[in-house]
Short mmCIF file of C-alpha atoms and ligand atoms in Angstrom, two decimals:
data_model
loop_
_atom_site.label_atom_id
_atom_site.label_comp_id
_atom_site.label_asym_id
_atom_site.label_seq_id
_atom_site.Cartn_x
_atom_site.Cartn_y
_atom_site.Cartn_z
CA UNK A 10 80.90 130.04 62.42
CA UNK A 11 82.70 128.38 65.34
CA UNK A 12 85.74 130.10 66.79
CA UNK A 13 89.01 128.80 65.28
CA UNK A 14 89.90 127.22 68.61
CA UNK A 15 86.61 125.31 68.92
CA UNK A 16 87.73 121.86 67.67
CA UNK A 17 90.59 121.75 70.20
CA UNK A 18 88.43 123.09 73.05
CA UNK A 19 85.79 120.40 72.38
CA UNK A 20 88.30 117.57 72.47
CA UNK A 21 87.48 114.98 75.13
CA UNK A 22 89.40 111.95 76.32
CA UNK A 23 86.88 109.31 77.38
CA UNK A 24 88.08 106.23 79.21
CA UNK A 25 85.70 103.33 78.66
CA UNK A 26 85.97 100.29 80.92
CA UNK A 27 85.57 96.95 79.16
CA UNK A 28 85.27 93.61 80.96
CA UNK A 29 86.53 90.16 80.02
CA UNK A 30 83.15 89.61 78.30
CA UNK A 31 84.27 92.21 75.73
CA UNK A 32 81.94 94.09 73.38
CA UNK A 33 78.92 91.97 74.37
CA UNK A 34 79.24 93.16 77.98
CA UNK A 35 79.25 96.90 77.21
CA UNK A 36 76.11 98.98 77.80
CA UNK A 37 74.45 100.66 74.78
CA UNK A 38 75.72 104.03 76.04
CA UNK A 39 79.32 102.78 76.28
CA UNK A 40 79.10 101.21 72.81
CA UNK A 41 77.92 104.53 71.29
CA UNK A 42 80.84 106.37 72.88
CA UNK A 43 83.28 103.87 71.32
CA UNK A 44 81.57 103.78 67.89
CA UNK A 45 81.44 107.59 67.63
CA UNK A 46 85.10 108.18 68.55
CA UNK A 47 87.50 109.32 65.81
CA UNK A 48 90.41 107.68 67.66
CA UNK A 49 90.46 104.61 69.96
CA UNK A 50 93.49 103.67 72.07
CA UNK A 51 93.90 100.36 73.93
CA UNK A 52 95.90 97.17 74.23
CA UNK A 53 95.98 94.93 71.14
CA UNK A 54 93.79 92.43 73.02
CA UNK A 55 91.19 95.09 73.83
CA UNK A 56 91.19 96.63 70.33
CA UNK A 57 90.57 93.15 68.89
CA UNK A 58 87.32 92.97 70.89
CA UNK A 59 85.77 95.89 68.95
CA UNK A 60 83.74 95.67 65.73
CA UNK A 61 85.26 97.39 62.67
CA UNK A 62 84.30 101.07 62.35
CA UNK A 63 85.00 102.72 59.02
CA UNK A 64 87.34 105.72 59.25
CA UNK A 65 88.12 105.16 62.93
CA UNK A 66 91.81 105.29 63.86
CA UNK A 67 92.99 102.59 66.28
CA UNK A 68 96.22 102.99 68.25
CA UNK A 69 97.78 100.23 70.37
CA UNK A 70 99.77 101.08 73.50
CA UNK A 71 103.50 101.06 72.72
CA UNK A 72 106.10 98.94 74.45
CA UNK A 73 107.67 100.27 76.64
CA UNK A 74 104.37 101.75 77.76
CA UNK A 75 103.74 105.47 77.30
CA UNK A 76 100.63 107.65 77.19
CA UNK A 77 101.75 109.31 73.92
CA UNK A 78 98.99 107.70 71.77
CA UNK A 79 96.44 109.75 73.72
CA UNK A 80 97.99 113.05 72.66
CA UNK A 81 96.51 114.96 69.70
CA UNK A 82 93.71 117.32 68.72
CA UNK A 83 90.93 114.84 68.16
CA UNK A 84 88.59 113.35 70.72
CA UNK A 85 89.87 109.97 71.84
CA UNK A 86 88.41 106.94 73.53
CA UNK A 87 90.82 105.00 75.74
CA UNK A 88 89.92 101.40 76.58
CA UNK A 89 90.59 100.20 80.12
CA UNK A 90 89.86 96.94 81.88
CA UNK A 91 86.96 96.99 84.36
CA UNK A 92 86.86 100.18 86.41
CA UNK A 93 89.44 102.58 84.91
CA UNK A 94 90.05 104.11 88.35
CA UNK A 95 90.94 100.77 90.01
CA UNK A 96 94.70 100.58 89.46
CA UNK A 97 93.83 101.64 85.92
CA UNK A 98 94.81 103.93 83.09
CA UNK A 99 92.38 106.72 84.10
CA UNK A 100 94.59 107.39 87.14
CA UNK A 101 97.63 107.77 84.86
CA UNK A 102 95.76 110.09 82.47
CA UNK A 103 94.51 112.39 85.22
CA UNK A 104 97.58 114.66 85.58
CA UNK A 105 97.96 115.35 81.84
CA UNK A 106 94.36 115.13 80.59
CA UNK A 107 92.27 115.81 83.70
CA UNK A 108 90.63 118.92 82.17
CA UNK A 109 89.13 116.93 79.27
CA UNK A 110 88.68 113.52 80.93
CA UNK A 111 85.44 111.51 81.14
CA UNK A 112 85.25 108.02 82.62
CA UNK A 113 82.69 105.31 81.82
CA UNK A 114 83.38 102.45 84.23
CA UNK A 115 82.55 98.76 83.78
CA UNK A 116 82.37 96.31 86.69
CA UNK A 117 85.79 96.00 88.29
CA UNK A 118 87.56 92.66 88.64
CA UNK A 119 87.63 93.50 92.36
CA UNK A 120 83.82 93.68 92.47
CA UNK A 121 83.58 90.40 90.53
CA UNK A 122 86.09 88.73 92.87
CA UNK A 123 84.13 89.90 95.92
CA UNK A 124 80.96 88.51 94.38
CA UNK A 125 82.58 85.10 93.73
CA UNK A 126 84.07 84.96 97.26
CA UNK A 127 80.87 86.35 98.89
CA UNK A 128 83.03 88.97 100.65
CA UNK A 129 81.38 92.29 101.58
CA UNK A 130 83.53 95.26 100.48
CA UNK A 131 83.97 96.48 104.07
CA UNK A 132 85.70 93.22 105.04
CA UNK A 133 88.41 93.21 102.35
CA UNK A 134 91.73 94.95 101.75
CA UNK A 135 92.83 95.52 98.14
CA UNK A 136 96.48 95.53 97.05
CA UNK A 137 97.69 96.23 93.52
CA UNK A 138 100.97 94.63 92.51
CA UNK A 139 100.52 95.56 88.84
CA UNK A 140 103.98 96.62 87.62
CA UNK A 141 105.22 96.89 91.22
CA UNK A 142 106.96 94.89 93.91
CA UNK A 143 104.92 92.48 96.06
CA UNK A 144 106.50 93.83 99.28
CA UNK A 145 103.61 96.24 100.15
CA UNK A 146 101.62 93.10 100.93
CA UNK A 147 103.77 92.62 104.06
CA UNK A 148 102.12 95.64 105.74
CA UNK A 149 98.69 94.13 105.08
CA UNK A 150 99.27 90.75 106.77
CA UNK A 151 97.15 90.12 109.86
CA UNK A 152 95.52 86.94 111.18
CA UNK A 153 92.15 86.32 109.50
CA UNK A 154 92.47 89.29 107.14
CA UNK A 155 90.92 89.02 103.67
CA UNK A 156 92.94 90.47 100.80
CA UNK A 157 92.34 90.80 97.07
CA UNK A 158 95.50 91.19 95.02
CA UNK A 159 95.65 92.60 91.48
CA UNK A 160 98.49 90.84 89.76
CA UNK A 161 101.15 91.32 87.12
CA UNK A 162 101.02 87.99 85.31
CA UNK A 163 100.84 84.20 85.66
CA UNK A 164 103.93 84.12 87.92
CA UNK A 165 102.41 86.28 90.67
CA UNK A 166 100.57 83.55 92.66
CA UNK A 167 103.82 81.58 93.09
CA UNK A 168 105.65 84.74 94.24
CA UNK A 169 102.77 85.59 96.60
CA UNK A 170 102.85 82.07 98.05
CA UNK A 171 106.61 82.35 98.67
CA UNK A 172 106.20 85.74 100.36
CA UNK A 173 103.42 84.43 102.63
CA UNK A 174 105.48 81.37 103.60
CA UNK A 175 108.52 83.60 104.33
CA UNK A 176 106.42 85.62 106.79
CA UNK A 177 104.95 82.61 108.61
CA UNK A 178 101.68 82.82 106.65
CA UNK A 179 102.02 79.48 104.82
CA UNK A 180 98.62 78.29 106.11
CA UNK A 181 96.85 81.18 104.29
CA UNK A 182 94.41 80.13 101.58
CA UNK A 183 94.98 81.39 98.02
CA UNK A 184 92.12 81.45 95.53
CA UNK A 185 93.18 82.39 92.03
CA UNK A 186 90.19 83.77 90.12
CA UNK A 187 90.90 83.83 86.38
CA UNK A 188 89.15 85.64 83.49
CA UNK A 189 86.37 86.92 85.72
CA UNK A 190 83.20 87.56 83.75
CA UNK A 191 84.36 85.65 80.65
CA UNK A 192 83.20 82.28 79.35
CA UNK A 193 86.69 80.98 80.26
CA UNK A 194 86.36 82.00 83.94
CA UNK A 195 88.38 79.71 86.24
CA UNK A 196 89.21 79.12 89.89
CA UNK A 197 92.15 77.47 91.67
CA UNK A 198 92.13 76.88 95.46
CA UNK A 199 95.30 76.12 97.44
CA UNK A 200 97.25 77.20 100.49
CA UNK A 201 100.44 79.24 100.27
CA UNK A 202 102.51 76.37 101.68
CA UNK A 203 101.10 73.80 99.23
CA UNK A 204 101.07 76.02 96.11
CA UNK A 205 102.82 74.11 93.37
CA UNK A 206 103.64 76.49 90.53
CA UNK A 207 104.20 73.66 88.03
CA UNK A 208 100.80 72.06 88.48
CA UNK A 209 98.57 75.11 87.95
CA UNK A 210 97.59 76.73 84.68
CA UNK A 211 97.22 80.38 85.76
CA UNK A 212 95.56 82.63 83.13
CA UNK A 213 97.24 86.01 82.49
CA UNK A 214 94.17 87.90 83.84
CA UNK A 215 93.50 86.93 87.42
CA UNK A 216 92.89 88.25 90.90
CA UNK A 217 94.20 86.41 93.97
CA UNK A 218 91.94 86.21 97.03
CA UNK A 219 93.84 85.51 100.26
CA UNK A 220 92.59 84.61 103.72
CA UNK A 221 95.61 85.35 105.91
CA UNK A 222 96.60 82.76 108.49
CA UNK A 223 99.72 83.56 110.49
CA UNK A 224 101.16 85.43 113.48
CA UNK A 225 100.12 88.91 114.65
CA UNK A 226 103.58 90.32 113.97
CA UNK A 227 103.11 93.84 112.62
CA UNK A 228 101.26 96.90 113.84
CA UNK A 229 100.15 100.07 112.12
CA UNK A 230 100.59 101.94 115.38
CA UNK A 231 104.15 103.16 115.98
CA UNK A 232 106.55 101.16 118.13
CA UNK A 233 107.56 97.94 116.35
CA UNK A 234 110.05 95.86 118.38
CA UNK A 235 113.66 96.90 117.81
CA UNK A 236 114.48 93.48 116.39
CA UNK A 237 112.04 94.10 113.51
CA UNK A 238 114.92 96.19 112.13
CA UNK A 239 118.38 95.36 110.87
CA UNK A 240 120.61 97.94 112.62
CA UNK A 241 124.09 98.75 113.92
CA UNK A 242 122.88 100.40 117.13
CA UNK A 243 121.91 103.64 115.30
CA UNK A 244 118.19 103.03 115.81
CA UNK A 245 115.59 105.19 117.53
CA UNK A 246 114.49 102.62 120.10
CA UNK A 247 110.92 101.39 120.39
CA UNK A 248 109.58 103.56 123.24
CA UNK A 249 111.25 106.74 121.95
CA UNK A 250 110.11 105.97 118.41
CA UNK A 251 106.52 105.64 119.58
CA UNK A 252 106.83 108.91 121.52
CA UNK A 253 108.26 110.68 118.44
CA UNK A 254 105.63 109.35 116.03
CA UNK A 255 102.83 110.28 118.43
CA UNK A 256 103.95 113.89 118.02
CA UNK A 257 104.80 113.65 114.31
CA UNK A 258 101.16 112.51 113.90
CA UNK A 259 101.07 110.81 110.46
CA UNK A 260 98.04 111.77 108.32
CA UNK A 261 96.98 110.29 104.95
CA UNK A 262 98.90 111.77 102.01
CA UNK A 263 101.41 113.65 104.19
CA UNK A 264 105.19 113.75 103.79
CA UNK A 265 107.86 113.20 106.46
CA UNK A 266 111.52 114.06 106.36
CA UNK A 267 113.55 111.64 108.51
CA UNK A 268 116.91 113.44 108.78
CA UNK A 269 119.87 111.36 109.92
CA UNK A 270 117.66 108.31 109.46
CA UNK A 271 120.00 105.61 110.95
CA UNK A 272 118.08 102.37 110.39
CA UNK A 273 115.10 104.25 108.87
CA UNK A 274 112.64 103.21 111.57
CA UNK A 275 110.81 106.55 111.96
CA UNK A 276 110.24 107.00 108.20
CA UNK A 277 109.21 103.35 107.89
CA UNK A 278 106.61 103.56 110.67
CA UNK A 279 105.32 106.85 109.25
CA UNK A 280 104.72 105.05 105.92
CA UNK A 281 103.14 102.02 107.57
CA UNK A 282 100.57 104.33 109.17
CA UNK A 283 98.82 104.80 105.80
CA UNK A 284 99.45 103.66 102.19
CA UNK A 285 99.22 107.24 100.87
CA UNK A 286 101.93 108.66 103.16
CA UNK A 287 105.30 109.72 101.71
CA UNK A 288 108.69 109.82 103.41
CA UNK A 289 112.22 110.94 102.63
CA UNK A 290 115.01 109.34 104.66
CA UNK A 291 118.33 111.22 104.57
CA UNK A 292 121.45 109.37 105.72
CA UNK A 293 125.10 110.29 105.19
CA UNK A 294 126.59 106.83 105.80
CA UNK A 295 126.27 104.69 102.62
CA UNK A 296 126.11 101.36 104.50
CA UNK A 297 123.29 102.69 106.68
CA UNK A 298 121.48 104.12 103.66
CA UNK A 299 121.53 100.65 102.05
CA UNK A 300 120.28 99.14 105.31
CA UNK A 301 117.38 101.65 105.42
CA UNK A 302 116.27 100.50 101.97
CA UNK A 303 116.43 96.85 103.07
CA UNK A 304 114.41 97.57 106.22
CA UNK A 305 111.80 99.49 104.21
CA UNK A 306 111.44 96.58 101.79
CA UNK A 307 111.24 93.95 104.53
CA UNK A 308 108.56 95.91 106.42
CA UNK A 309 106.34 96.45 103.37
CA UNK A 310 107.11 100.08 102.47
CA UNK A 311 109.57 99.97 99.55
CA UNK A 312 108.30 103.41 98.53
CA UNK A 313 110.51 105.07 101.18
CA UNK A 314 112.78 107.52 99.31
CA UNK A 315 116.30 107.04 100.62
CA UNK A 316 118.74 109.91 99.95
CA UNK A 317 122.45 109.53 100.59
CA UNK A 318 124.05 112.74 101.78
CA UNK A 319 124.19 115.45 104.38
CA UNK A 320 120.85 116.40 105.94
CA UNK A 321 121.27 120.14 105.30
CA UNK A 322 122.26 119.74 101.64
CA UNK A 323 119.63 117.15 100.78
CA UNK A 324 116.73 118.70 102.72
CA UNK A 325 117.22 122.01 100.91
CA UNK A 326 116.09 120.38 97.64
CA UNK A 327 113.32 118.04 98.90
CA UNK A 328 109.59 118.86 98.57
CA UNK A 329 108.24 120.66 101.66
CA UNK A 330 107.27 118.28 104.49
CA UNK A 331 104.28 118.03 106.83
CA UNK A 332 106.54 116.65 109.56
CA UNK A 333 110.27 116.46 110.24
CA UNK A 334 112.16 114.12 112.56
CA UNK A 335 115.75 114.90 113.49
CA UNK A 336 117.09 111.83 115.28
CA UNK A 337 120.62 113.20 115.71
CA UNK A 338 122.89 115.98 114.50
CA UNK A 339 120.60 118.82 115.60
CA UNK A 340 123.63 120.95 116.46
CA UNK A 341 124.43 121.43 112.75
CA UNK A 342 124.22 125.22 112.28
CA UNK A 343 121.05 126.24 110.43
CA UNK A 344 119.45 122.77 110.42
CA UNK A 345 116.55 123.46 112.80
CA UNK A 346 115.89 126.86 111.17
CA UNK A 347 115.72 125.18 107.75
CA UNK A 348 113.27 122.58 109.10
CA UNK A 349 111.01 125.21 110.70
CA UNK A 350 111.16 127.29 107.56
CA UNK A 351 110.36 124.48 105.11
CA UNK A 352 107.62 122.85 107.22
CA UNK A 353 104.17 123.39 105.79
CA UNK A 354 101.59 125.28 107.86
CA UNK A 355 100.40 123.00 110.68
CA UNK A 356 103.59 120.90 110.28
CA UNK A 357 105.25 119.12 113.19
CA UNK A 358 108.96 119.06 114.12
CA UNK A 359 110.39 116.51 116.56
CA UNK A 360 114.07 116.56 117.53
CA UNK A 361 115.92 114.09 119.76
CA UNK A 362 119.22 114.71 121.52
CA UNK A 363 121.34 112.74 123.98
CA UNK A 364 124.37 115.02 124.33
CA UNK A 365 124.69 118.12 126.51
CA UNK A 366 125.43 120.15 123.39
CA UNK A 367 122.22 119.09 121.65
CA UNK A 368 120.27 119.53 124.88
CA UNK A 369 121.46 123.15 124.99
CA UNK A 370 120.30 123.71 121.41
CA UNK A 371 116.91 122.20 122.23
CA UNK A 372 116.52 124.20 125.43
CA UNK A 373 117.32 127.35 123.42
CA UNK A 374 114.80 126.41 120.71
CA UNK A 375 112.15 125.76 123.35
CA UNK A 376 112.85 129.12 125.01
CA UNK A 377 112.62 130.93 121.69
CA UNK A 378 109.80 129.12 119.89
CA UNK A 379 107.87 127.25 122.57
CA UNK A 380 106.50 123.78 121.86
CA UNK A 381 107.05 120.87 124.22
CA UNK A 382 110.33 119.84 125.85
CA UNK A 383 110.34 116.33 127.31
CA UNK A 384 113.03 114.16 128.85
CA UNK A 385 112.46 110.43 128.37
CA UNK A 386 114.27 108.00 130.66
CA UNK A 387 113.44 104.38 129.87
CA UNK A 388 114.51 101.52 132.11
CA UNK A 389 114.11 97.87 131.20
CA UNK A 390 114.14 94.88 133.52
CA UNK A 391 117.14 92.58 133.01
CA UNK A 392 118.92 89.86 135.00
CA UNK A 393 121.37 90.89 137.72
CA UNK A 394 122.91 87.57 138.68
CA UNK A 395 120.00 85.44 139.85
CA UNK A 396 117.84 88.55 140.46
CA UNK A 397 116.23 91.12 138.16
CA UNK A 398 116.96 94.83 138.07
CA UNK A 399 116.39 97.95 136.01
CA UNK A 400 118.79 98.71 133.16
CA UNK A 401 118.56 102.39 132.19
CA UNK A 402 119.00 103.52 128.59
CA UNK A 403 120.56 106.97 127.95
CA UNK A 404 117.96 109.65 128.70
CA UNK A 405 116.72 111.37 125.54
CA UNK A 406 115.70 115.02 125.37
CA UNK A 407 112.88 115.60 122.92
CA UNK A 408 111.76 118.96 121.58
CA UNK A 409 108.55 119.01 119.57
CA UNK A 410 107.03 122.05 117.95
CA UNK A 411 104.05 122.69 115.65
CA UNK A 412 104.01 125.40 112.99
CA UNK A 413 101.04 127.77 112.93
CA UNK A 414 98.30 126.75 110.48
CA UNK A 415 98.54 130.16 108.79
CA UNK A 416 101.92 131.83 109.05
C1 LIG B 27 95.84 97.33 85.66
S1 LIG B 27 94.79 96.35 86.67
C2 LIG B 27 93.28 96.97 86.19
C3 LIG B 27 92.11 96.60 87.05
C4 LIG B 27 90.82 97.04 86.41
N1 LIG B 27 90.78 98.47 86.32
C5 LIG B 27 89.57 96.54 87.10
O1 LIG B 27 88.77 97.31 87.56
O2 LIG B 27 89.39 95.31 87.11
C6 LIG B 27 94.94 94.84 85.80
C7 LIG B 27 94.73 93.67 86.71
O3 LIG B 27 93.35 93.53 87.01
C8 LIG B 27 93.00 92.16 87.14
N2 LIG B 27 91.93 91.85 86.16
C9 LIG B 27 91.42 92.69 85.23
N3 LIG B 27 90.40 92.08 84.59
C10 LIG B 27 90.26 90.87 85.12
C11 LIG B 27 89.38 89.76 84.90
N4 LIG B 27 88.42 89.81 84.00
N5 LIG B 27 89.54 88.65 85.65
C12 LIG B 27 90.48 88.59 86.58
N6 LIG B 27 91.33 89.58 86.82
C13 LIG B 27 91.23 90.69 86.11
C14 LIG B 27 94.27 91.41 86.93
O4 LIG B 27 94.86 91.22 88.19
C15 LIG B 27 95.09 92.35 86.09
O5 LIG B 27 96.43 92.07 86.13
#
């Protein structure tokens, strides 16, 4: 006799990828998994692709979308399009069902698009805009770059074209690849500048292939020009920003706190370093906090979390960071101790100060905890009458410190 808990313990959630060619395109093994399942979950379109199976329960995703239909005691097959781990439902199921999850992938629309474009995988960037803003594409723009974009619906190519034109990339080519792998497969070729939304019949399922043609305006290395930001003067200037980020050392998946974020430039450049980075920007002034969000959007990192409030109050309830930047206000009692305390092992702290009072705090911190104390004096050439001379910016004192790997 099985243990009473056996039926629950044996429950599996199997995500089966299905292409635009439907049931006919599934392997024998994938078909058996679907036919043997007591419960099948999918979109109405996907469920309609399956043959009838007596006694099998079929559940369509609800609107608004939720993963609730996957809950229960019985083994369940979940239908996904293409590769379930390419911007797919398997990723969403992982946190709640990871212990019982199996994945049977089909060919991804990205692989099919690469095949149609004859683009080797190593030469292509992939951006998903499914259910999200298009702004992350801004970070990806570079002359000659190839991009494949997963889209949200028939309106996306027109929005993409407008975004490319707005960033000086109107000459980029757009190839809209519809219903890849189906008998109804289609292709539209245009440039961003000449895209005419009214004259194209874009199918709901499509991938957009882009060959970028425009200026080399962004960089993934820290130190964007100051005029890349909207600001009121409260901006960590280019050379100091580069010096700070060199020490903050962004790594994939890591989190930065940008405390007293001003225009948000340090958090924004941390995020631009890698698409899996996280950042919290804390700013007390509401107008500046709004400006930070606008800058993040314009520079392709709308995922920056902007918090309005006092650095000490807000930081106390944020998830622990891998790096902290304090651009101003380091004299606030307890702030640097809180940062050192909350930093994860191996975490980096960088603090800037321009006043004598902050300099004293930083000199004291350096004496007590070590690290690196640096004074940056930047001078820029500017006209003096008909001649040219050096214009000094205020010298900035920078303390940087790294927490032990094991404390
Ligand atoms: C949620 S993503 C899922 C991607 C899927 N996991 C894959 O591997 O293809 C959905 C998006 O994938 C793209 N897509 C999926 N199947 C497609 C097909 N047969 N032809 C073109 N695009 C497709 C569309 O951009 C669609 O909006």
